[in-house]
Structures are given as C-alpha cells and as structure tokens.
Short mmCIF file of C-alpha atoms and ligand atoms in Angstrom, two decimals:
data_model
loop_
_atom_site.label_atom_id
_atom_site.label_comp_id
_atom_site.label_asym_id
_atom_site.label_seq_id
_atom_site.Cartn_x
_atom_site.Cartn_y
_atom_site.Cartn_z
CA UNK A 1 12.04 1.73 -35.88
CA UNK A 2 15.90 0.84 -35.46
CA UNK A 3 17.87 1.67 -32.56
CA UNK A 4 19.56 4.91 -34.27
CA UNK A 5 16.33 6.36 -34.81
CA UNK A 6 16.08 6.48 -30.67
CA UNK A 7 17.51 9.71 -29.37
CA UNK A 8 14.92 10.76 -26.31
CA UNK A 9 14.07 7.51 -23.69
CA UNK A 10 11.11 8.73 -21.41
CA UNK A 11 11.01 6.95 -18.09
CA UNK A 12 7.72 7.16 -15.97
CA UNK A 13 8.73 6.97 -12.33
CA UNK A 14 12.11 7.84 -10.88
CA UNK A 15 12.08 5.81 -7.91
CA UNK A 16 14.73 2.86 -7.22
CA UNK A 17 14.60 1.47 -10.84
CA UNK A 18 13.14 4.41 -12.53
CA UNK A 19 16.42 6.69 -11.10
CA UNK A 20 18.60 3.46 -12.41
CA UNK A 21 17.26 3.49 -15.74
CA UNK A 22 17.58 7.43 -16.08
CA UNK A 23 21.20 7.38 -14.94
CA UNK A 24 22.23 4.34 -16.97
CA UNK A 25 20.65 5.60 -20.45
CA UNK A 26 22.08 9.03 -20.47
CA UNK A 27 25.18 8.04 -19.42
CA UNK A 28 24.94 5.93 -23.03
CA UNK A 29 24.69 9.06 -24.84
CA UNK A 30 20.43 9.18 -24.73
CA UNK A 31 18.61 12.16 -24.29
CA UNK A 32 15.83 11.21 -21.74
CA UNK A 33 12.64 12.17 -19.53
CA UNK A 34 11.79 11.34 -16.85
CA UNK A 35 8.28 11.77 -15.24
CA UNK A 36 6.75 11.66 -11.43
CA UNK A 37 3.98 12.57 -10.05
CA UNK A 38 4.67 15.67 -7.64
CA UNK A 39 7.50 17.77 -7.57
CA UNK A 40 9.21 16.00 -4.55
CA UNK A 41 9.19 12.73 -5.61
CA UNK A 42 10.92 13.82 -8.45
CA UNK A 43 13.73 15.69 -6.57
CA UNK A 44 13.83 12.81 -4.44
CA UNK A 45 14.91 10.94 -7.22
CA UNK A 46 16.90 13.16 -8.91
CA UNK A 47 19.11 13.40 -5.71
CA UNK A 48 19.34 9.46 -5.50
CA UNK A 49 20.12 9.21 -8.94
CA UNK A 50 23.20 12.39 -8.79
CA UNK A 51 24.48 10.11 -5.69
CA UNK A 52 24.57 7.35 -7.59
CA UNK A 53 26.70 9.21 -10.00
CA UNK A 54 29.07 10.50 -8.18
CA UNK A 55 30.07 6.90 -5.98
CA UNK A 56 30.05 5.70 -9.62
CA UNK A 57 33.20 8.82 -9.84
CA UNK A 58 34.33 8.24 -7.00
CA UNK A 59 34.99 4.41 -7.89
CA UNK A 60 36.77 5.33 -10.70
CA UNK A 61 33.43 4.12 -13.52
CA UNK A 62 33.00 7.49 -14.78
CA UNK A 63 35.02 10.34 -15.41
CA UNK A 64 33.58 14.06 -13.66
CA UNK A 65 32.87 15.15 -17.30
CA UNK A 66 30.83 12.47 -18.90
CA UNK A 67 29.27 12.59 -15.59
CA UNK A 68 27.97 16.30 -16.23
CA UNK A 69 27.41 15.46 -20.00
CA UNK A 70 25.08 13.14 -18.87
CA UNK A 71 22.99 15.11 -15.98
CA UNK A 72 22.44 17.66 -18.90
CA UNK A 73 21.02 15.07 -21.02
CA UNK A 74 18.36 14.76 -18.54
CA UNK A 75 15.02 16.87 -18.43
CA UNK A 76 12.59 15.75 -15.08
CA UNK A 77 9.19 16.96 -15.22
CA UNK A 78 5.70 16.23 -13.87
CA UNK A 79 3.92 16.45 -16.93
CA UNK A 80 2.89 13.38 -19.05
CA UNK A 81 2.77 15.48 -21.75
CA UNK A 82 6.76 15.80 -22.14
CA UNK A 83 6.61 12.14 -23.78
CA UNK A 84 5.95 13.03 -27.02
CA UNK A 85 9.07 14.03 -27.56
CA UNK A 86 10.56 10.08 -27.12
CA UNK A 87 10.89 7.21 -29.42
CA UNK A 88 10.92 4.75 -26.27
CA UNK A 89 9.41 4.91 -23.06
CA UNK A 90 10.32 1.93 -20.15
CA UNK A 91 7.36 2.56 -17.09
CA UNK A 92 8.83 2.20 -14.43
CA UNK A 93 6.22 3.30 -11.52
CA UNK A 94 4.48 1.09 -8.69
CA UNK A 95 3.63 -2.48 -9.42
CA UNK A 96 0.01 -1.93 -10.00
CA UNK A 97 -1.65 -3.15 -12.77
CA UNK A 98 -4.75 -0.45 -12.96
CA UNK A 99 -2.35 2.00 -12.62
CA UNK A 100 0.02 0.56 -15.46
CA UNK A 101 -2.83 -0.11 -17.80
CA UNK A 102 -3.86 3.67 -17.52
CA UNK A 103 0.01 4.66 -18.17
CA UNK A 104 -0.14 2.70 -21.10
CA UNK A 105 -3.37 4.30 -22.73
CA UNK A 106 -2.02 7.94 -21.65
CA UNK A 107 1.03 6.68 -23.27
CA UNK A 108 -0.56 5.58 -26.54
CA UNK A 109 -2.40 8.76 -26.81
CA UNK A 110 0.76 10.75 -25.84
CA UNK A 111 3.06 9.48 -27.94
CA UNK A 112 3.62 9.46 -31.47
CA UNK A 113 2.80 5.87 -33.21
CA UNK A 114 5.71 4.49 -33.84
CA UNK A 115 7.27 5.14 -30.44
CA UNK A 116 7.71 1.66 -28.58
CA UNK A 117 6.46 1.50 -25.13
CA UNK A 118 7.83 -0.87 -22.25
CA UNK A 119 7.24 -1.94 -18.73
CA UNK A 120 10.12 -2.79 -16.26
CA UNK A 121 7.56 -5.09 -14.15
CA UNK A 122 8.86 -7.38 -12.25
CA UNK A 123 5.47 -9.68 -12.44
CA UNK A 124 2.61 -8.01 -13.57
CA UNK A 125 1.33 -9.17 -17.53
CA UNK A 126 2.70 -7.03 -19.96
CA UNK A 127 -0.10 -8.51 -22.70
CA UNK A 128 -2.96 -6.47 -20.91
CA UNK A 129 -0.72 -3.57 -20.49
CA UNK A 130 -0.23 -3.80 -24.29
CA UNK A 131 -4.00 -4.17 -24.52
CA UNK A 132 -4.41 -0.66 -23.02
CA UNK A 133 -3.48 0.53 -26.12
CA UNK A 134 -3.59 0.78 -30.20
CA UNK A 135 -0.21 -0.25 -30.83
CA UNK A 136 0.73 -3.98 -28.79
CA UNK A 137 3.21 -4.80 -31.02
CA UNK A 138 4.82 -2.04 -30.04
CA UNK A 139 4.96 -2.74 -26.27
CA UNK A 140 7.61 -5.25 -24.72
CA UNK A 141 9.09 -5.83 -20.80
CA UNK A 142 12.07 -4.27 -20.36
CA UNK A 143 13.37 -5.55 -16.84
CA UNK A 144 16.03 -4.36 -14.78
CA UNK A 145 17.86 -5.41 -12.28
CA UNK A 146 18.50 -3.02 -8.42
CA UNK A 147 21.22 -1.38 -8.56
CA UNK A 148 19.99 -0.73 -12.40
CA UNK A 149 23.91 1.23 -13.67
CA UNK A 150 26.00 -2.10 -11.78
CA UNK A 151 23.80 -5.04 -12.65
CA UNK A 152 24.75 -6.25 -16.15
CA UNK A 153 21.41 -7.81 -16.71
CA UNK A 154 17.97 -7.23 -18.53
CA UNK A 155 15.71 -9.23 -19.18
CA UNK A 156 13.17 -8.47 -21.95
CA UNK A 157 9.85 -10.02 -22.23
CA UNK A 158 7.79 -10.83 -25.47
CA UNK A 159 4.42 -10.31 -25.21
CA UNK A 160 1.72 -12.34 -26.78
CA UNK A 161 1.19 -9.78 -29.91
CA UNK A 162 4.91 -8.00 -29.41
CA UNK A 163 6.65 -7.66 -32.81
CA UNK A 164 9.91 -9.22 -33.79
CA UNK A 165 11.18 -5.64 -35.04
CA UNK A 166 9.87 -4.54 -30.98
CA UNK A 167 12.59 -7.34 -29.88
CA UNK A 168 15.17 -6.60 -32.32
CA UNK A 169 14.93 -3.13 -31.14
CA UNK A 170 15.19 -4.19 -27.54
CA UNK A 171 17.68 -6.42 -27.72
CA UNK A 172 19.86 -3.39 -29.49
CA UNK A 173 18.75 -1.14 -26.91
CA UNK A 174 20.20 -3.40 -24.54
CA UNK A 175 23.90 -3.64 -26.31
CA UNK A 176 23.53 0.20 -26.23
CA UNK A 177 22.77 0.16 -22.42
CA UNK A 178 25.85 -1.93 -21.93
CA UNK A 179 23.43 -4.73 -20.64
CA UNK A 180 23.48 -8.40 -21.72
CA UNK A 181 20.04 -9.31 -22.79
CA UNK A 182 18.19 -12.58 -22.03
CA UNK A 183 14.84 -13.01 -23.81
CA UNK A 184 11.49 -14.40 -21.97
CA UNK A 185 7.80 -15.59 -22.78
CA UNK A 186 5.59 -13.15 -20.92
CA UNK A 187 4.83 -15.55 -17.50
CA UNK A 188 4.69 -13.56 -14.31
CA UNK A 189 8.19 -13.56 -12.90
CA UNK A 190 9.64 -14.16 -16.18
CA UNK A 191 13.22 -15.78 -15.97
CA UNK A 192 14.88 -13.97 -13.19
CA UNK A 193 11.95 -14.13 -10.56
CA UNK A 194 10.74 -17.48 -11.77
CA UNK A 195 13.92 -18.76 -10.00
CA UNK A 196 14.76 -16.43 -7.64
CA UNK A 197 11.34 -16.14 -5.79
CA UNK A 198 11.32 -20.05 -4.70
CA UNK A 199 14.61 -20.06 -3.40
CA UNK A 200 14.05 -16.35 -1.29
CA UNK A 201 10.47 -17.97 -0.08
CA UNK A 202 12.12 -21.29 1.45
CA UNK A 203 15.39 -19.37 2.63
CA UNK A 204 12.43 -17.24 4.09
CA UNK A 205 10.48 -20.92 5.65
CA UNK A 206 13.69 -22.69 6.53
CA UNK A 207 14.79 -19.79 8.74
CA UNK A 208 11.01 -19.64 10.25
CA UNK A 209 11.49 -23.86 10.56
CA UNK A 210 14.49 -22.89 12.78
CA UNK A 211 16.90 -24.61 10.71
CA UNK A 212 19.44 -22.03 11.34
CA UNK A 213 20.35 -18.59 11.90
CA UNK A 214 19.66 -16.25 9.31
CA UNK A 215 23.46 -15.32 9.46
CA UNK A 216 24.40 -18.72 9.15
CA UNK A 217 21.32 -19.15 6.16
CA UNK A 218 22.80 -16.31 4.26
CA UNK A 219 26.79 -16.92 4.73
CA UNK A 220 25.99 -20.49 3.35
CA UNK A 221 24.98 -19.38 0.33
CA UNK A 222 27.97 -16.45 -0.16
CA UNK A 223 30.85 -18.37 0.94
CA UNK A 224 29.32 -22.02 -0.44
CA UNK A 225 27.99 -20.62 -3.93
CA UNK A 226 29.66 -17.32 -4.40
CA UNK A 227 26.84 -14.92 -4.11
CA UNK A 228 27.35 -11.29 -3.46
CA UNK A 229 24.52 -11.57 -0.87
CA UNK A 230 23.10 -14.63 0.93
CA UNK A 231 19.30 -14.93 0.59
CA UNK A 232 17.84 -13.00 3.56
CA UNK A 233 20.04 -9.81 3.04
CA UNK A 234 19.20 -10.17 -0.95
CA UNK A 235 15.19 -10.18 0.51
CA UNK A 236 15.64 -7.28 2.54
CA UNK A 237 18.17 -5.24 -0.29
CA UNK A 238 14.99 -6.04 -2.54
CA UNK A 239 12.14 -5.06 -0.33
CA UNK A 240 10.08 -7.55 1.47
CA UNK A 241 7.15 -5.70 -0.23
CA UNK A 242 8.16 -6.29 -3.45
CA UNK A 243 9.35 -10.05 -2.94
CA UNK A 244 5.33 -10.75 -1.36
CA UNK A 245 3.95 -8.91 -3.88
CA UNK A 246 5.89 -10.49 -6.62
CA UNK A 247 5.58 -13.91 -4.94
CA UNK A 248 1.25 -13.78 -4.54
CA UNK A 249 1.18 -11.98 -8.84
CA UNK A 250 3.21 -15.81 -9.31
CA UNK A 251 1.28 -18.09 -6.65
CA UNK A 252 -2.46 -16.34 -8.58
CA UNK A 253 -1.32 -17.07 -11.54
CA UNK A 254 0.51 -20.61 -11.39
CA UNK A 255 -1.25 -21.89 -8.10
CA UNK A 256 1.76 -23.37 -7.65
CA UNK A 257 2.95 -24.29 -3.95
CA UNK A 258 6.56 -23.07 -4.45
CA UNK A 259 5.33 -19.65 -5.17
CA UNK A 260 3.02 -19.32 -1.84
CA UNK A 261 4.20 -16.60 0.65
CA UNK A 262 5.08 -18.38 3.86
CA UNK A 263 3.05 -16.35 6.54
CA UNK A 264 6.90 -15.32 8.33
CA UNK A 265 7.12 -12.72 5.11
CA UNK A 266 3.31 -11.70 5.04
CA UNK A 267 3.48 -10.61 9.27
CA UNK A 268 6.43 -8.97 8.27
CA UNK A 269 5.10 -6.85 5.32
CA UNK A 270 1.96 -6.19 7.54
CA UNK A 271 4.45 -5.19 10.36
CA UNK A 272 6.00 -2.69 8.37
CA UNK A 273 9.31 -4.41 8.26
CA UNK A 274 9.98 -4.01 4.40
CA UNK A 275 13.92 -4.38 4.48
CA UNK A 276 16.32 -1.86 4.17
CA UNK A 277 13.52 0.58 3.27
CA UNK A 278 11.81 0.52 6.00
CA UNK A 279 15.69 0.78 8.06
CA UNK A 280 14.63 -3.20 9.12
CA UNK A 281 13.78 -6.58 7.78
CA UNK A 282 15.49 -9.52 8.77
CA UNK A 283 18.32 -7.59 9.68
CA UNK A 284 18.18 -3.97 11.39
CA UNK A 285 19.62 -1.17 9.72
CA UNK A 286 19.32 1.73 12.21
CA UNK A 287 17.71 4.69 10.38
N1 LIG B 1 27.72 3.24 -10.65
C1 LIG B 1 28.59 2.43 -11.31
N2 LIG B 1 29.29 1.44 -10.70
C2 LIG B 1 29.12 1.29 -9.38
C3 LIG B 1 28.24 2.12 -8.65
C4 LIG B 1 27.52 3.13 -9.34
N3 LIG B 1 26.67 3.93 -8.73
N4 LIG B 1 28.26 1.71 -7.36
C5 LIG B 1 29.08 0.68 -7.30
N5 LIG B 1 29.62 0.43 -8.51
C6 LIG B 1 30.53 -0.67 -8.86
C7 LIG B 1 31.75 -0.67 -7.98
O1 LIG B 1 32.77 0.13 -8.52
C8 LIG B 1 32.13 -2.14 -7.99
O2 LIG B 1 32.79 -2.47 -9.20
P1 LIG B 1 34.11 -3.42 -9.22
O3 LIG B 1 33.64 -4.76 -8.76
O4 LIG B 1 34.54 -3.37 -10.64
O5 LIG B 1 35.04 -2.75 -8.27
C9 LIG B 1 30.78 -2.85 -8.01
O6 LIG B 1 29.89 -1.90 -8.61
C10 LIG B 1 30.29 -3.24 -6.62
O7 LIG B 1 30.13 -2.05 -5.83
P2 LIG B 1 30.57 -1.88 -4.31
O8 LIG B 1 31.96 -2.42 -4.12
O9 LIG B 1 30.35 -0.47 -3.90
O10 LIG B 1 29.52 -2.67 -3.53
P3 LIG B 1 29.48 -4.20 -3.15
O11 LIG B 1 30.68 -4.92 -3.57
O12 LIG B 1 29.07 -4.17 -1.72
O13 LIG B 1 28.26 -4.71 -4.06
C11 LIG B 1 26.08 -4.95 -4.84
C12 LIG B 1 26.99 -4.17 -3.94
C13 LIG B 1 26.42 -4.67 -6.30
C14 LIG B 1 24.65 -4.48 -4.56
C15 LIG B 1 26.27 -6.48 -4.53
O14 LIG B 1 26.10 -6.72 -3.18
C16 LIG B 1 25.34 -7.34 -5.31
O15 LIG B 1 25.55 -7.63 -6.48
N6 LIG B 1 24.24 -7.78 -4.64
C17 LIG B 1 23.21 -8.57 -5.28
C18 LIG B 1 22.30 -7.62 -6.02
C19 LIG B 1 21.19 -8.34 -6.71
O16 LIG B 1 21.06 -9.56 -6.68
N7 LIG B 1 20.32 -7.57 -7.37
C20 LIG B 1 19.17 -8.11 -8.02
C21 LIG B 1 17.99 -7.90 -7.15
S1 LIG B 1 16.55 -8.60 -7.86
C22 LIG B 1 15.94 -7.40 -8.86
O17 LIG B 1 16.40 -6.31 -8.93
C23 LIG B 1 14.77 -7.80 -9.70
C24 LIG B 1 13.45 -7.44 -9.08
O18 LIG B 1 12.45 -7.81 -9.97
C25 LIG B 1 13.20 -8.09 -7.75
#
C-alpha cells in the first residue's frame, strides 16, 4: 500500500495521545475514526481535542476554516466495527499488553488485509502485538510525542517481521503528518524513552538524595541546557504513572540498574500523586 492509497486513519482510544493523533491527522487532510469504549470517554475526548483546536486558532496555527474542515473529517464512535472502513489504524489506548494484543486480533479480523495496523506504545513489544494477528508485516510502532499537534517528533518502530513497504509507508505517513521521523529497533523504550527515562529516574533520586530543590533541579536543566521544561515538571506533564510504568516494562526487560524505579516515584504513584493529572506530583497544581 502507498501513502495515497490512505484516505480513512482509525485511532483506538481518544485519550491524551489518541485526541493528539485525531486532531493532527485530519487537520492533514485524512478522513479518520476514532474509537472508545463508552460514550463519555469519547466526548471527553472529543472536547479536549476541539480545545486543542481552537488555542491552536487562537495562536494564530490554524485558520477558523481549516479548523471546521477538519472537525468534519472526523467520525467518533464506540463501535470496533467502524474500522473497516481505514487503510491505517495507530492504537492508541492504555499501556496494557493483554489488552493491546486483543485490539490487534479484533483489528486483524476487522479490517481489510492490506490495512496496516500500528501501536503508539511508549514501551510495550510491538512483535507480540503483531503476533496477535495474520498480517505482522503489516504492523509497526507509530510513537508520538504529548502534546501530539506541537511536538514535531515520531518515532516509528520496526518490528521483528515488519515489512520494508510497512516503513516506507510510515515514514511517508509521517512527512504527511508534518512530523520528522526517526526510525528504531523494537526495544522497550525505543529511542526517545531509552534516554529520557534514566535521566527523569535520577533527576527523580537526586532530588530524593537531597541534592537540591526540585526548583533548583529543574531550572538547571532549562536555563543550563535549553529545555522547555526541567526534569521534574517534564515527569509530572508526562504522568508519574506512565514514567513508572514505562520505567519497570524497561528495568523487566533489560535488568538494567539505570532503568529501576527509585522507590520516591513508586510511593508517589501508590499515593495517587500522578502529576498534573492527578492536579499534583512534584509540584501542586490546585484542581
Ligand atoms: N496546536 C498547535 N500549536 C500549538 C497548540 C495547539 N493546540 N498549542 C500550542 N501551540 C504552539 C504555540 O503556538 C507555540 O508555538 P510558537 O513557539 O511557534 O509560538 C508552541 O506551540 C508552544 O506553545 P505555548 O506557547 O502555548 O506553550 P509553551 O511555550 O508553554 O510550551 C510545551 C508548552 C510545548 C508543552 C513545552 O513546554 C514543551 O515543549 N514541553 C516539553 C514537552 C515534552 O517534552 N513532551 C514529550 C513528553 S514525552 C512523551 O510524550 C513520550 C511518552 O512516551 C512519555
């Protein structure tokens, strides 16, 4: 399949990313679907994904009309079912692997066979997703970075039995999505994470250590190296959750000491205290 033949994108999940990836592939001219499970998770995201829209007109990205043009290439459902109409479909619902595989077999059977199918994990193995179903050269990691329509990245991950045409296609997909595309092997945390997890679990150890404060941790790292958002507030924008779950799917599978959740993060997590989800993490953000 080559990138002109994709006209309908299905995404399965419209929360954080799933909204992202909705908004940021109709607004380059795709037709998509997007899936939840129950009626109010899907308005939920729906309304995160029209606010998103309209900042992005109020800053000037995206002119009133495009912006309509694009809500009315959108059709949100609850039913599975609606995927037969795509030639790509990113999954984009909780990091669970169980639940994933079973997307993927639903998807398989769904879906006609040459539609490619994709996970935006941030960690879990996109081979044994693939292995779900009949068609693993057809299935490839397609992940995004929070807030999907502002960060320029994506990564996209070759599984062990993904096709070269699958890549080809993604890395198109990409150019279409106004994205620049870096390619990786399929190792849990792939590029981004890889990096990024080590350096958010010692920020996370060194603060616990006492070295500092965490505002003095985190305006090290913006005013010394640039960065939009020191460590801490980057753990908290990306969920606490996420970061321990992502950091134990990388310690299980590389037993690796760098990758090992200092406890600080796990209490936390148990606590509730997810980051600006939960309204607190390391820092407090009211309700
Ligand atoms: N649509 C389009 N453009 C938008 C927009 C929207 N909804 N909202 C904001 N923008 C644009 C703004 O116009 C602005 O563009 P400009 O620089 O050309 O003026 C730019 O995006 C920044 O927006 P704001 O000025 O409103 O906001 P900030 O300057 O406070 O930046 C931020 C917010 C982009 C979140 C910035 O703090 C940042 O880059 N933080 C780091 C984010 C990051 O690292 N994300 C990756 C997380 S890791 C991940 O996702 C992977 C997972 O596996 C863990």
């Amino acid at each position: 399949m080559d990138i002109q033949d994709v006209k309908t994108i299905g995404v399965v999940g419209c929360g954080l990313m799933g909204a992202g990836i909705v908004e940021t592939s109709a607004k380059a001219g795709f037709n998509v679907v997007v899936r939840e499970i129950n009626d109010e998770l899907l308005q939920k995201g729906m309304a995160r994904l029209r606010g998103s829209m309209e900042k992005a007109v109020s800053k000037g990205k995206l002119a009133a009309e495009d912006k309509q043009a694009a809500l009315d290439r959108i059709s949100a459902t609850t039913d599975m079912e609606a995927f037969s109409a795509c030639q790509l479909v990113v999954e984009a619902a909780i990091e669970n692997l169980d639940l994933k595989k079973q997307i993927f077999a639903d998807l398989d059977r769904i879906c006609p066979p040459e539609t490619i199918l994709s996970s935006n994990t941030s960690s879990l193995n996109i081979t044994s997703m693939a292995a779900a179903t009949q068609r693993p050269d057809k299935v490839f990691g397609l992940h995004f970075f929070n807030p999907v329509p502002v960060m320029p990245l994506l990564e996209i991950v070759r599984a062990l039995l993904t096709s070269e045409e699958t890549m080809v296609l993604g890395r198109a997909l990409g150019e279409k999505l106004g994205k620049t595309v870096v390619v990786a092997k399929d190792r849990p945390g792939f590029i981004a994470n890889l990096l990024f997890v080590p350096y958010a679990l010692d920020a996370i150890r060194w603060y616990d250590a006492g070295l500092a404060t965490k505002e003095d941790i985190d305006t090290t790292m913006k005013l010394g190296f640039n960065h939009p958002m020191g460590p801490l507030t980057l753990c908290d924008f990306v969920g606490l959750d996420t970061l321990l779950f992502i950091a134990d799917a990388m310690y299980d599978e590389f037993k690796d000491d760098r990758y090992a959740a200092p406890p600080l993060l796990r209490r936390m997590v148990m606590a509730g205290l997810m980051g600006r989800k939960s309204g607190r993490g390391f820092y407090d953000y009211g309700k």
